[in-house]
Short mmCIF file of C-alpha atoms in Angstrom, two decimals:
data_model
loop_
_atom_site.label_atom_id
_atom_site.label_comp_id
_atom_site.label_asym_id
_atom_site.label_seq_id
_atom_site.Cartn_x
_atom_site.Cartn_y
_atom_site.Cartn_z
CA UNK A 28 -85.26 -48.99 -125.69
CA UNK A 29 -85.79 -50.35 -122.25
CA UNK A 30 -83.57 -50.55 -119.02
CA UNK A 31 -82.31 -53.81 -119.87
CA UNK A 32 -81.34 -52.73 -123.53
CA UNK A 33 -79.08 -50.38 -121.90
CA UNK A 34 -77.90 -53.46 -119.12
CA UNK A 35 -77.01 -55.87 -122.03
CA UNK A 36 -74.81 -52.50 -123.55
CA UNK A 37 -73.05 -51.92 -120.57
CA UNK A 38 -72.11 -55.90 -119.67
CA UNK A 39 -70.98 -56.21 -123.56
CA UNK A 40 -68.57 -52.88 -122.57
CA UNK A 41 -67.79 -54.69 -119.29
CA UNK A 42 -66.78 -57.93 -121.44
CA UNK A 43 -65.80 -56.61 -124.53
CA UNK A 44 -67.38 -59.65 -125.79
CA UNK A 45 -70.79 -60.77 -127.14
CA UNK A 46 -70.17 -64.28 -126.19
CA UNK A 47 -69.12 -63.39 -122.73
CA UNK A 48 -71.74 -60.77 -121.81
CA UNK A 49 -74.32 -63.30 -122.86
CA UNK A 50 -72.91 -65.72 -120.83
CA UNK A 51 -72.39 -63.42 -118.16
CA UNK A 52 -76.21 -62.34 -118.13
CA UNK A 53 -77.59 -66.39 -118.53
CA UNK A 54 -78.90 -65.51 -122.26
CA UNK A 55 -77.82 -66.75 -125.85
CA UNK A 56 -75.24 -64.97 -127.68
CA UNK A 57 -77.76 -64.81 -130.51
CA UNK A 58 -80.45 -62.84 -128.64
CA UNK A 59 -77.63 -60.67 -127.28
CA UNK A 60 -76.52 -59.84 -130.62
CA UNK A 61 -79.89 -58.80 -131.78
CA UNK A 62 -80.90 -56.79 -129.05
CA UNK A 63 -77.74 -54.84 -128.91
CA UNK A 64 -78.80 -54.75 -133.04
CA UNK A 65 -82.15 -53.24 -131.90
CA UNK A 66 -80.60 -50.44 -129.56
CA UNK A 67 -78.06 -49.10 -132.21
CA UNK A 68 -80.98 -49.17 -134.77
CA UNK A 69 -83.18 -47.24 -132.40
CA UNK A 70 -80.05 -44.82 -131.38
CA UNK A 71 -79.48 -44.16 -134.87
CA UNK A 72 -75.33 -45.21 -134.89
CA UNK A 73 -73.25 -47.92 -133.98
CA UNK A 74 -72.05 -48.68 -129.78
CA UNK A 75 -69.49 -51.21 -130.68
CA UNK A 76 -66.82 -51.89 -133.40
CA UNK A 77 -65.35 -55.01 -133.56
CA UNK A 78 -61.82 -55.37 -133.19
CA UNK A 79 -58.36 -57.51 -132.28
CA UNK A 80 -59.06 -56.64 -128.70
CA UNK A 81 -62.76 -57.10 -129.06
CA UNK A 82 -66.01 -55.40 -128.33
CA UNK A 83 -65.07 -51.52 -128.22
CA UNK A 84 -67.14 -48.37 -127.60
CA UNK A 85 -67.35 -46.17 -130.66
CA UNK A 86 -66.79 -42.82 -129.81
CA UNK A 87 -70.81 -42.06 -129.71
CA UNK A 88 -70.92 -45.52 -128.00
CA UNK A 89 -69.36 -44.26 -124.96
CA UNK A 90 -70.90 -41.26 -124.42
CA UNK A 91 -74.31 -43.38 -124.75
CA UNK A 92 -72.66 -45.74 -121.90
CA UNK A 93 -71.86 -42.75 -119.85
CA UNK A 94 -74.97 -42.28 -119.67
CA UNK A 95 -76.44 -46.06 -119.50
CA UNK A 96 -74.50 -46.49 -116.47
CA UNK A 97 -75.84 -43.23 -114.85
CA UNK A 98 -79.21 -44.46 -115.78
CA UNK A 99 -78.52 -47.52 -114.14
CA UNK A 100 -76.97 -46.42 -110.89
CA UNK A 101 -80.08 -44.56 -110.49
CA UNK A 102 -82.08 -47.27 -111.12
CA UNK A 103 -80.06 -49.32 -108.73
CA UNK A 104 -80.51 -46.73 -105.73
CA UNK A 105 -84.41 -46.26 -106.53
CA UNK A 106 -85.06 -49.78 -106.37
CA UNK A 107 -82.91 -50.75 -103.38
CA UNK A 108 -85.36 -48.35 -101.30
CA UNK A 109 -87.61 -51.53 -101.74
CA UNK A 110 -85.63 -54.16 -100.93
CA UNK A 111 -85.07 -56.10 -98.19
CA UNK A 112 -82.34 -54.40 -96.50
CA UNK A 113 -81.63 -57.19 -94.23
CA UNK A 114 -78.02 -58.94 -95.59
CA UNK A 115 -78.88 -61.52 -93.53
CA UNK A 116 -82.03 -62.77 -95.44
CA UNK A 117 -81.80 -65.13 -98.72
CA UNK A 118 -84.53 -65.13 -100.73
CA UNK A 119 -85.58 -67.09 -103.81
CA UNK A 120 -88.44 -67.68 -105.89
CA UNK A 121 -88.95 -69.65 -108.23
CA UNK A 122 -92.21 -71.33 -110.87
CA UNK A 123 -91.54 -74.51 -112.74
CA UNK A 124 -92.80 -77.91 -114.49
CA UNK A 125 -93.37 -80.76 -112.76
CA UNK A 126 -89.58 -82.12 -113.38
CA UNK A 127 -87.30 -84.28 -111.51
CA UNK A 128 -84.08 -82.46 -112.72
CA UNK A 129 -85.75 -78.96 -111.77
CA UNK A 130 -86.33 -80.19 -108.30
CA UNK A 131 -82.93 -81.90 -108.03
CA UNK A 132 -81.08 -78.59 -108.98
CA UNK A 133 -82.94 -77.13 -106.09
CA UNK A 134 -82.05 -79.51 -103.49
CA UNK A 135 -78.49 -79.39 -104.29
CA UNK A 136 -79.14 -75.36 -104.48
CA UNK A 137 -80.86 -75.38 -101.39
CA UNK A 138 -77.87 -77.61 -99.50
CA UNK A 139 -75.41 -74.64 -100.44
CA UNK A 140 -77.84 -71.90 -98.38
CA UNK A 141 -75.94 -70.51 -95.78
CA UNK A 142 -77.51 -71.92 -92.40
CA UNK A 143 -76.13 -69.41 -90.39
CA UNK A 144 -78.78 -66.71 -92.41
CA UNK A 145 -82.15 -66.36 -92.58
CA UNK A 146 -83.64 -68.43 -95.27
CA UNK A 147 -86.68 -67.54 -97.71
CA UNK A 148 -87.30 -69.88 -100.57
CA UNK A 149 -90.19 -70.43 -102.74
CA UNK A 150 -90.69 -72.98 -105.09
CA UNK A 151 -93.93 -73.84 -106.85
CA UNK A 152 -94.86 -76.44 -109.39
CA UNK A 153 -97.85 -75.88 -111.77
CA UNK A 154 -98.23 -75.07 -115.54
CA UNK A 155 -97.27 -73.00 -118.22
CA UNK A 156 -100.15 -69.91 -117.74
CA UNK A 157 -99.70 -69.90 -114.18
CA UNK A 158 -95.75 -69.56 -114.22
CA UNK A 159 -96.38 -66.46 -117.25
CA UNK A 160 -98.69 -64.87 -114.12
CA UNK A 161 -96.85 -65.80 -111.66
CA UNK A 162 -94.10 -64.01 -112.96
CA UNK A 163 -95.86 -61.13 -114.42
CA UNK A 164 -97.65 -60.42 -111.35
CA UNK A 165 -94.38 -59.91 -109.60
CA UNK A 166 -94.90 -63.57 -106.89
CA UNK A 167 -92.28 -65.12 -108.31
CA UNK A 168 -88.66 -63.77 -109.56
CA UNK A 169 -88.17 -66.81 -111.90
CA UNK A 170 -90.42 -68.75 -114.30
CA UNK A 171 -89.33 -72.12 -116.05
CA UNK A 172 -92.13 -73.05 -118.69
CA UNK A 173 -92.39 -75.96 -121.18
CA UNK A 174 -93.29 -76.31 -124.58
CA UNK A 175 -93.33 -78.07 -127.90
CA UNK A 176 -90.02 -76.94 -130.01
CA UNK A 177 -92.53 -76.13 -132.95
CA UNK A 178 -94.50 -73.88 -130.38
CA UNK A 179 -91.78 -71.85 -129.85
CA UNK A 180 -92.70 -68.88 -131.60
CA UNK A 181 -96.19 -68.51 -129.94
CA UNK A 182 -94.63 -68.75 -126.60
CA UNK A 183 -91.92 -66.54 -127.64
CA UNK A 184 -94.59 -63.89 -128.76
CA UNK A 185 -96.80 -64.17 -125.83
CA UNK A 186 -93.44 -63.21 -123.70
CA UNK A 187 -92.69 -60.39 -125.61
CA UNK A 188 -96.14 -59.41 -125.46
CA UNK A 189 -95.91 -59.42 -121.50
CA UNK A 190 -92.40 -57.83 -121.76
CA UNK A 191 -90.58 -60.39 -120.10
CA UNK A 192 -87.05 -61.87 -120.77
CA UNK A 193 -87.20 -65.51 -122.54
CA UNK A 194 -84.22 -67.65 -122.43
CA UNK A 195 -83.79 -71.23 -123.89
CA UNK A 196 -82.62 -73.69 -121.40
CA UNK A 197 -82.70 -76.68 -123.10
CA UNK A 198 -84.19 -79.74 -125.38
CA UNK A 199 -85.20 -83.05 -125.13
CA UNK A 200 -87.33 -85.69 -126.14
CA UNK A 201 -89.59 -86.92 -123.95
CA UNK A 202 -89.35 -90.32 -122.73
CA UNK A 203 -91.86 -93.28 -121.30
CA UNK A 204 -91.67 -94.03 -117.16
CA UNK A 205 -93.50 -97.66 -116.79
CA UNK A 206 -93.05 -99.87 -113.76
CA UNK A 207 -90.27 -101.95 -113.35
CA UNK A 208 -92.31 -105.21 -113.93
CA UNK A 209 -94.26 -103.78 -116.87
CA UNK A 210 -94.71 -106.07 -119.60
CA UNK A 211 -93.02 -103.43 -121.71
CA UNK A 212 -90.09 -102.47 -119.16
CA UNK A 213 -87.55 -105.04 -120.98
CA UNK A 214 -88.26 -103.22 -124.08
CA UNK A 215 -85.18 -101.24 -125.12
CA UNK A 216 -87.73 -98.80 -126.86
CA UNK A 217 -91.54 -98.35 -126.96
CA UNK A 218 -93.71 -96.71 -129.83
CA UNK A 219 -97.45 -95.64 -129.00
CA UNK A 220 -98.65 -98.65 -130.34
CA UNK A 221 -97.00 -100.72 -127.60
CA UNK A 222 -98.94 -98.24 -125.17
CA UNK A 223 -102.66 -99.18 -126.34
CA UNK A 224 -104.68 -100.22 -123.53
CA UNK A 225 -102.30 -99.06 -120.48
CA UNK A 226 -103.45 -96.40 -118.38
CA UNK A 227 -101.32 -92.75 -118.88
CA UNK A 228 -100.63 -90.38 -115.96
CA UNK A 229 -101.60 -87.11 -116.86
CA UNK A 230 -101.17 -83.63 -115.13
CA UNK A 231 -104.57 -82.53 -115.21
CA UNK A 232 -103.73 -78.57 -115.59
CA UNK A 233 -101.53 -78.87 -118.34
CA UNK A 234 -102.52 -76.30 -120.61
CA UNK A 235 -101.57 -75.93 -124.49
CA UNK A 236 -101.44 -72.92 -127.23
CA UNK A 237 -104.93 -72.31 -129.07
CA UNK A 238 -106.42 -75.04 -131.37
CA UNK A 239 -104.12 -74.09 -134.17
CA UNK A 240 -101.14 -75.10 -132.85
CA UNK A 241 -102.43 -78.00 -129.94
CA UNK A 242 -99.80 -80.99 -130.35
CA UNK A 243 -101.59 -84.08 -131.46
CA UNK A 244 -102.67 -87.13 -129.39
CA UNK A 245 -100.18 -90.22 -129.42
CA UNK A 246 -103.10 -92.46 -129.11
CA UNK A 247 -106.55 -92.81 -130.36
CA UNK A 248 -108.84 -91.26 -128.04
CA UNK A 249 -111.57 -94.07 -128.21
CA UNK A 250 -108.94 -96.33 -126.14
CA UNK A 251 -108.60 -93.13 -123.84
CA UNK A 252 -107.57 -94.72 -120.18
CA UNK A 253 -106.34 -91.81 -118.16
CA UNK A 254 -105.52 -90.73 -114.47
CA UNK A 255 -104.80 -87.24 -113.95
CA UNK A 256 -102.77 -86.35 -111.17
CA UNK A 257 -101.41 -82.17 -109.90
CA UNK A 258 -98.13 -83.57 -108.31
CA UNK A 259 -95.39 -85.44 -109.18
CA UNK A 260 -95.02 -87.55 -105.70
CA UNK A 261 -98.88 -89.40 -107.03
CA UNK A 262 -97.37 -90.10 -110.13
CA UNK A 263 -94.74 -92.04 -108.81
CA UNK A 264 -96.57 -93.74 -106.06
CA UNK A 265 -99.36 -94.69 -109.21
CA UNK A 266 -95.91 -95.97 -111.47
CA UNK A 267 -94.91 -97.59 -108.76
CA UNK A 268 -97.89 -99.93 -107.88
CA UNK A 269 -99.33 -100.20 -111.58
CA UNK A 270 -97.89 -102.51 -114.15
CA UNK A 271 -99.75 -101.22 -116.41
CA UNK A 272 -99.79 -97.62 -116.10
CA UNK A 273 -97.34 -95.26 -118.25
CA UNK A 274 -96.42 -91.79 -118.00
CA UNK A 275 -95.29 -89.21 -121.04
CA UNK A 276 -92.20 -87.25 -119.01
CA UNK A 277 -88.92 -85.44 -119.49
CA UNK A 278 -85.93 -87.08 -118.65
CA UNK A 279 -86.06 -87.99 -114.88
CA UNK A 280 -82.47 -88.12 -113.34
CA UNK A 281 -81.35 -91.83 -112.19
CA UNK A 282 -81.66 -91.97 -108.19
CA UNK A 283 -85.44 -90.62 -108.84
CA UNK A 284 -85.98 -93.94 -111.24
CA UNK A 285 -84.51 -96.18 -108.98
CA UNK A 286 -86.19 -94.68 -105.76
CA UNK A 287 -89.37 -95.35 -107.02
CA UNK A 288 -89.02 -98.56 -108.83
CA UNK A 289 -89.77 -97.55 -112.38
CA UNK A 290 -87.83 -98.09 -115.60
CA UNK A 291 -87.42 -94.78 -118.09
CA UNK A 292 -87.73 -95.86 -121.99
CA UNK A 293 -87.23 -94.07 -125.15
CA UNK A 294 -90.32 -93.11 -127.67
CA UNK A 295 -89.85 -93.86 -131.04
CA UNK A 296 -92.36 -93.80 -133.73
CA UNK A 297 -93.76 -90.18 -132.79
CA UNK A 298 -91.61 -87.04 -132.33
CA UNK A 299 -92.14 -85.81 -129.18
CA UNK A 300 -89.37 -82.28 -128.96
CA UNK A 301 -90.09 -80.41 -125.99
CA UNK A 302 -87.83 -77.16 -124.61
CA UNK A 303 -87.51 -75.66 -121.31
CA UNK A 304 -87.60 -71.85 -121.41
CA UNK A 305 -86.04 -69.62 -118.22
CA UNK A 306 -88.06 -66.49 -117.75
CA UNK A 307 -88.56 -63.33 -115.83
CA UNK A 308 -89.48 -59.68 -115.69
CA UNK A 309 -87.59 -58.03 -118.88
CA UNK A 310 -86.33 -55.51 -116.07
CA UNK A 311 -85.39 -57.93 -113.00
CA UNK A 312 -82.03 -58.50 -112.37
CA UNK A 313 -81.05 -62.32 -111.17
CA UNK A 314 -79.07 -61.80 -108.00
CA UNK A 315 -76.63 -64.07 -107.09
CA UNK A 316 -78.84 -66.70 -105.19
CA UNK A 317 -80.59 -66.69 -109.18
CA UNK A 318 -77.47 -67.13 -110.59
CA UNK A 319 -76.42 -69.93 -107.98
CA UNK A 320 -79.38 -71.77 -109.11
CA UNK A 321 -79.01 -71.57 -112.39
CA UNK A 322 -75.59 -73.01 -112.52
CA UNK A 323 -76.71 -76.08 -110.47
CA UNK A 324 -79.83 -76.66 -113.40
CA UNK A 325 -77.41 -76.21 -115.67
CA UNK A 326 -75.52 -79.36 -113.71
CA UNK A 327 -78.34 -81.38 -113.74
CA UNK A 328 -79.67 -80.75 -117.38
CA UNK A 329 -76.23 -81.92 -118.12
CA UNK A 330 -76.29 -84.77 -116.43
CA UNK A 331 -79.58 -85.88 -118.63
CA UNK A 332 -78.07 -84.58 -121.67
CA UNK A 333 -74.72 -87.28 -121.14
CA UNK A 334 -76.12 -89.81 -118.72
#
């Protein structure tokens, strides 16, 4: 039992919902349901009984949220002796992919900032290890990592491991980004054989699970033709002059395709699942600037998901 086992216990009382709590806390009724599972398992008796009117406290249940919310309030007060006490100041961190929609939900986060305040935001692009550090080490408040669907479970284990807070955003398959004059671009869909002998964009930190579970090449590495690049504005200034370059990419958003002049094509032949994963310190609470963001990535993963 940790502070935010007795968080998710209190919101579920506040809700008298499963569905609602875990919507109210940015996490899948699923997880909610097991971790409230975990706590009454550890506690020894049931919190909740379901009824007509919903989630209620049993009668050990609220004496247990009695104290929760004591806990919590204590909590609250000890940790506000380190925080900024400065209304006035918004500030917001945040460690992600390399991802147009990521850095669209930002701008149009960013736009909503209150001018009249004092603004603090931090926004970093890099890889998978670095955004687990990043957010252990306490730099940044939020993490956004990237993996394979059937790597799930090793990320999911190395999170636990670092007790921090996991969250599914969503899935997609990625896609192929060639310049607009690209032999290929009036292709309505390209498999990796159409892709032998073009040069791939590659970030060149990407890093992957242990050999056991590395995802598998699309190409054969003796026809291996690759530039590697550490920021997304190279990538599109390489699409953008080379016809015969290619990159392997989420979904970008439309004005960043037709800003730069490339074409976006779907991959078939090869099953290429990839997930984005929210993340942060199992006992960090997103404030509301968090929770603003998150609603406008939730905008723009929608957008992807129903173009």
């Amino acid at each position: 039992m940790n502070i935010q086992h007795l968080k998710y216990a209190v919101e579920v009382e506040k809700a008298a919902s499963i569905t609602q709590a875990a919507e109210n806390l940015y996490m899948s009724q699923p997880n909610l349901s097991k971790a409230i599972k975990e706590l009454e398992a550890y506690l020894g008796a049931p919190i909740f009984r379901r009824t007509s009117k919903g989630m209620i406290p049993t009668a050990k249940g609220q004496t247990f949220l009695a104290y929760a919310k004591n806990i919590l309030k204590q909590v609250e007060e000890m940790e506000s002796l380190y925080r900024p006490s400065d209304p006035s100041r918004q500030v917001f961190s945040l460690s992600a992919p390399r991802t147009g929609y990521i850095s669209m939900a930002l701008v149009n986060f960013a736009e909503k900032l209150d001018r009249k305040k004092e603004i603090e935001l931090n926004y970093k692009e890099t890889n998978v290890t670095k955004t687990i550090n990043n957010v252990v080490r306490g730099e940044f408040s939020l993490g956004i990592i990237r993996c394979r669907t059937e790597h799930e479970k090793y990320f999911f284990g190395t999170l636990d491991d670092k007790e921090i807070s996991h969250e599914k955003l969503w899935e997609f398959d990625y896609c192929v980004l060639l310049n607009e004059k690209s032999p290929l671009a009036l292709k309505q869909e390209i498999r990796p054989e159409d892709l032998e002998g073009m040069i791939e964009l590659d970030h060149g930190d990407t890093t992957v699970p242990p050999a056991s579970v590395q995802q598998k090449e699309i190409r054969p590495a003796k026809d291996s033709r690759k530039i590697y690049i550490y920021e997304r504005g190279s990538q599109f200034d390489l699409l953008s002059r080379f016809t015969d370059a290619y990159m392997l990419t989420a979904p970008e958003p439309e004005e960043h395709i037709k800003k730069h002049g490339v074409v976006q094509k779907k991959l078939t032949g090869v099953k290429l699942r990839y997930c984005d994963i929210l993340i942060h310190l199992a006992e960090y609470s997103p404030t509301e600037l968090d929770k603003m963001f998150l609603n406008e990535l939730k905008k723009a993963s929608r957008i992807l998901m129903n173009p």
